[in-house]
mmCIF file of C-alpha atoms in Angstrom:
data_model
loop_
_atom_site.group_PDB
_atom_site.id
_atom_site.type_symbol
_atom_site.label_atom_id
_atom_site.label_comp_id
_atom_site.label_asym_id
_atom_site.label_seq_id
_atom_site.Cartn_x
_atom_site.Cartn_y
_atom_site.Cartn_z
ATOM 1 C CA LYS A 1 -10.891 4.846 -32.621
ATOM 2 C CA LEU A 2 -12.784 4.143 -29.606
ATOM 3 C CA SER A 3 -14.434 0.666 -29.142
ATOM 4 C CA PHE A 4 -17.168 -0.094 -26.349
ATOM 5 C CA THR A 5 -18.146 -3.223 -24.553
ATOM 6 C CA HIS A 6 -20.365 -4.425 -21.765
ATOM 7 C CA SER A 7 -19.355 -6.609 -19.045
ATOM 8 C CA LEU A 8 -21.040 -8.098 -15.899
ATOM 9 C CA PRO A 9 -19.803 -6.159 -12.793
ATOM 10 C CA GLY A 10 -16.488 -7.030 -11.226
ATOM 11 C CA ARG A 11 -13.064 -5.631 -12.146
ATOM 12 C CA ALA A 12 -11.702 -8.700 -13.596
ATOM 13 C CA LEU A 13 -14.390 -9.165 -15.895
ATOM 14 C CA GLN A 14 -14.551 -5.664 -16.987
ATOM 15 C CA MET A 15 -10.881 -5.592 -17.712
ATOM 16 C CA ASN A 16 -10.779 -8.975 -19.526
ATOM 17 C CA ALA A 17 -13.854 -7.736 -21.570
ATOM 18 C CA GLY A 18 -11.743 -4.625 -22.426
ATOM 19 C CA ALA A 19 -8.668 -6.631 -23.284
ATOM 20 C CA GLN A 20 -10.645 -8.758 -25.696
ATOM 21 C CA ILE A 21 -11.721 -5.932 -27.898
ATOM 22 C CA ALA A 22 -8.461 -3.865 -27.663
ATOM 23 C CA LYS A 23 -6.359 -3.631 -30.798
ATOM 24 C CA GLY A 24 -2.741 -2.949 -29.739
ATOM 25 C CA ASP A 25 0.145 -5.117 -28.844
ATOM 26 C CA TRP A 26 0.250 -3.634 -25.382
ATOM 27 C CA LEU A 27 -2.724 -3.566 -22.874
ATOM 28 C CA LEU A 28 -2.896 -0.920 -20.293
ATOM 29 C CA PHE A 29 -5.064 -1.214 -17.184
ATOM 30 C CA HIS A 30 -5.618 2.088 -15.663
ATOM 31 C CA HIS A 31 -7.776 2.991 -12.750
ATOM 32 C CA ALA A 32 -10.273 5.881 -13.235
ATOM 33 C CA ASP A 33 -9.052 7.769 -10.094
ATOM 34 C CA SER A 34 -5.373 7.728 -11.425
ATOM 35 C CA ALA A 35 -3.286 9.871 -13.831
ATOM 36 C CA LEU A 36 -0.656 8.821 -16.093
ATOM 37 C CA SER A 37 1.584 11.250 -18.164
ATOM 38 C CA GLY A 38 1.683 10.811 -22.097
ATOM 39 C CA ALA A 39 5.389 10.226 -21.651
ATOM 40 C CA GLY A 40 4.500 7.206 -19.438
ATOM 41 C CA VAL A 41 2.197 5.763 -21.915
ATOM 42 C CA GLN A 42 4.863 6.287 -24.710
ATOM 43 C CA ALA A 43 7.650 4.615 -22.577
ATOM 44 C CA ILE A 44 5.466 1.297 -22.692
ATOM 45 C CA GLY A 45 5.780 1.332 -26.508
ATOM 46 C CA GLU A 46 9.568 1.846 -26.256
ATOM 47 C CA LEU A 47 10.221 -1.226 -24.068
ATOM 48 C CA PRO A 48 12.702 -3.924 -25.328
ATOM 49 C CA ALA A 49 11.143 -7.072 -26.658
ATOM 50 C CA ALA A 50 12.194 -9.060 -23.509
ATOM 51 C CA VAL A 51 9.700 -7.025 -21.418
ATOM 52 C CA ASN A 52 6.288 -8.594 -20.989
ATOM 53 C CA TRP A 53 4.526 -6.775 -18.307
ATOM 54 C CA GLY A 54 4.847 -4.230 -15.600
ATOM 55 C CA GLY A 55 3.659 -0.890 -13.987
ATOM 56 C CA PHE A 56 4.704 2.523 -12.908
ATOM 57 C CA ARG A 57 5.846 4.120 -9.644
ATOM 58 C CA HIS A 58 2.902 5.072 -7.347
ATOM 59 C CA ARG A 59 2.241 8.285 -5.982
ATOM 60 C CA PHE A 60 -0.811 9.878 -4.053
ATOM 61 C CA THR A 61 -2.469 13.200 -4.759
ATOM 62 C CA PRO A 62 -2.920 15.389 -2.880
ATOM 63 C CA ASN A 63 0.392 14.707 -1.234
ATOM 64 C CA ASN A 64 1.385 14.819 2.481
ATOM 65 C CA TRP A 65 4.091 13.245 4.424
ATOM 66 C CA LYS A 66 2.169 10.293 5.505
ATOM 67 C CA LEU A 67 1.141 9.546 1.966
ATOM 68 C CA ARG A 68 4.610 10.076 0.741
ATOM 69 C CA LEU A 69 5.630 7.308 3.173
ATOM 70 C CA VAL A 70 2.920 4.917 2.143
ATOM 71 C CA SER A 71 3.993 5.481 -1.716
ATOM 72 C CA LEU A 72 7.606 5.044 -0.774
ATOM 73 C CA ALA A 73 6.933 1.825 0.987
ATOM 74 C CA HIS A 74 4.632 0.592 -1.937
ATOM 75 C CA ASN A 75 7.278 1.457 -4.602
ATOM 76 C CA LEU A 76 10.025 -0.235 -2.436
ATOM 77 C CA ARG A 77 7.844 -3.467 -2.252
ATOM 78 C CA CYS A 78 7.186 -3.477 -5.855
ATOM 79 C CA ARG A 79 11.064 -3.258 -6.736
ATOM 80 C CA LEU A 80 11.981 -6.004 -4.181
ATOM 81 C CA GLU A 81 9.148 -8.451 -4.917
ATOM 82 C CA GLY A 82 8.132 -7.609 -8.400
ATOM 83 C CA ALA A 83 4.282 -7.556 -7.757
ATOM 84 C CA ILE A 84 2.409 -4.783 -9.298
ATOM 85 C CA TYR A 85 -0.746 -3.438 -7.906
ATOM 86 C CA GLY A 86 -3.662 -2.382 -10.127
ATOM 87 C CA ASP A 87 -3.298 1.207 -9.189
ATOM 88 C CA GLN A 88 0.317 1.352 -10.692
ATOM 89 C CA SER A 89 -1.510 1.380 -14.339
ATOM 90 C CA MET A 90 -0.438 -2.147 -14.928
ATOM 91 C CA PHE A 91 0.415 -2.984 -18.572
ATOM 92 C CA ALA A 92 1.135 -6.342 -20.422
ATOM 93 C CA ARG A 93 1.932 -7.421 -23.952
ATOM 94 C CA ARG A 94 -1.296 -8.944 -25.493
ATOM 95 C CA GLU A 95 0.067 -12.405 -26.104
ATOM 96 C CA PHE A 96 1.565 -12.522 -22.628
ATOM 97 C CA PHE A 97 -1.671 -11.422 -21.010
ATOM 98 C CA GLN A 98 -3.687 -13.984 -23.120
ATOM 99 C CA SER A 99 -1.324 -16.689 -22.252
ATOM 100 C CA LEU A 100 -1.944 -16.208 -18.587
ATOM 101 C CA GLY A 101 -5.695 -16.326 -19.040
ATOM 102 C CA GLY A 102 -6.221 -12.721 -18.210
ATOM 103 C CA PHE A 103 -7.120 -11.385 -14.849
ATOM 104 C CA PRO A 104 -8.445 -14.207 -12.464
ATOM 105 C CA GLU A 105 -12.163 -13.432 -11.579
ATOM 106 C CA ALA A 106 -11.680 -13.020 -7.922
ATOM 107 C CA GLU A 107 -10.717 -10.471 -5.334
ATOM 108 C CA LEU A 108 -7.196 -9.211 -5.532
ATOM 109 C CA GLU A 109 -7.201 -9.936 -9.303
ATOM 110 C CA ASP A 110 -4.040 -7.615 -9.739
ATOM 111 C CA LEU A 111 -2.070 -9.681 -6.938
ATOM 112 C CA LYS A 112 -3.161 -12.769 -8.341
ATOM 113 C CA PHE A 113 -2.337 -11.729 -11.994
ATOM 114 C CA SER A 114 1.136 -10.567 -10.709
ATOM 115 C CA ASP A 115 1.751 -13.979 -8.977
ATOM 116 C CA LEU A 116 0.840 -15.625 -12.232
ATOM 117 C CA ALA A 117 3.035 -13.210 -14.417
ATOM 118 C CA LEU A 118 6.004 -13.474 -11.985
ATOM 119 C CA GLN A 119 6.154 -17.317 -12.762
ATOM 120 C CA LYS A 120 6.686 -16.539 -16.357
ATOM 121 C CA ALA A 121 8.597 -13.219 -16.386
ATOM 122 C CA PRO A 122 10.215 -10.477 -14.165
ATOM 123 C CA SER A 123 7.817 -7.247 -13.969
ATOM 124 C CA CYS A 124 9.159 -3.978 -15.211
ATOM 125 C CA LEU A 125 8.794 -0.941 -13.034
ATOM 126 C CA LEU A 126 9.000 2.206 -15.195
ATOM 127 C CA PRO A 127 10.324 5.438 -13.628
ATOM 128 C CA HIS A 128 7.200 7.491 -14.660
ATOM 129 C CA TYR A 129 4.658 8.010 -11.798
ATOM 130 C CA VAL A 130 1.086 7.321 -11.580
ATOM 131 C CA ASP A 131 -0.840 9.839 -9.540
ATOM 132 C CA THR A 132 -3.659 8.109 -7.651
ATOM 133 C CA SER A 133 -6.406 9.887 -5.569
ATOM 134 C CA SER A 134 -5.758 9.583 -1.836
ATOM 135 C CA ARG A 135 -9.500 10.074 -1.207
ATOM 136 C CA LYS A 136 -9.871 6.514 0.330
ATOM 137 C CA PHE A 137 -6.766 6.790 2.451
ATOM 138 C CA LEU A 138 -7.835 10.282 3.703
ATOM 139 C CA ASP A 139 -11.263 9.067 4.545
ATOM 140 C CA ILE A 140 -10.177 6.110 6.504
ATOM 141 C CA GLY A 141 -7.042 7.738 7.678
ATOM 142 C CA GLU A 142 -3.631 7.251 6.173
ATOM 143 C CA PHE A 143 -2.112 4.771 8.614
ATOM 144 C CA LYS A 144 -5.292 2.973 9.358
ATOM 145 C CA ALA A 145 -5.637 2.480 5.447
ATOM 146 C CA LEU A 146 -2.089 1.331 5.092
ATOM 147 C CA TRP A 147 -2.625 -1.105 7.984
ATOM 148 C CA GLN A 148 -5.593 -2.511 6.106
ATOM 149 C CA VAL A 149 -3.741 -2.850 3.066
ATOM 150 C CA VAL A 150 -0.823 -4.740 4.608
ATOM 151 C CA SER A 151 -3.228 -7.122 6.469
ATOM 152 C CA ILE A 152 -5.002 -7.936 3.337
ATOM 153 C CA VAL A 153 -1.859 -8.566 1.559
ATOM 154 C CA TYR A 154 -0.355 -10.653 4.536
ATOM 155 C CA ARG A 155 -3.637 -12.633 4.703
ATOM 156 C CA TYR A 156 -3.533 -13.244 0.799
ATOM 157 C CA GLN A 157 0.155 -14.318 0.883
ATOM 158 C CA HIS A 158 -0.580 -16.869 3.698
ATOM 159 C CA GLU A 159 -3.712 -18.168 1.924
ATOM 160 C CA LYS A 160 -6.149 -16.816 4.639
ATOM 161 C CA PRO A 161 -9.490 -15.351 3.985
ATOM 162 C CA VAL A 162 -8.787 -11.820 2.796
ATOM 163 C CA GLY A 163 -11.480 -9.992 4.908
ATOM 164 C CA ASN A 164 -11.765 -6.291 5.144
ATOM 165 C CA GLU A 165 -14.707 -6.270 2.268
ATOM 166 C CA SER A 166 -15.446 -2.728 3.591
ATOM 167 C CA PHE A 167 -12.151 -1.578 2.052
ATOM 168 C CA PHE A 168 -12.997 -2.702 -1.273
ATOM 169 C CA LYS A 169 -16.835 -2.255 -1.321
ATOM 170 C CA PRO A 170 -17.117 1.269 -2.758
ATOM 171 C CA TYR A 171 -14.980 0.157 -5.753
ATOM 172 C CA ARG A 172 -16.527 -2.958 -6.775
#
């Protein structure tokens, strides 16, 4: 059964509004320009009780060597640090999500949620892939877009103004 809700603009507000009306034990936050297999969705429900949140491996479509390199670096960072980006189809147990207060209503809500979640529990990176449109990276240029992402994350981690509003604008 489908349920609908309305929200003010902003990804965190919209995802939190959806989480409030969702009925299941698990919440899955999936970007509209990404694709996840049914096996990936099913794998969430098969996770042991000790797992509270996580995401999937990232892969761009269409695919070229530069984008494979970007995804490889992205997946390696996730395995090493545990942080999950929104374009990895982040999932969380409802109770765990609610205990953290949902997504912080600010830029980089996915990284801020990851930081909060990592203080309480390790993330789980499932082996299934989320295929994400590379449209933005191709429009900007693969390495230029990667540099923008790296600089945004660096500034975020060092508590400096994030900047690069133009990187996010078409998606807010």
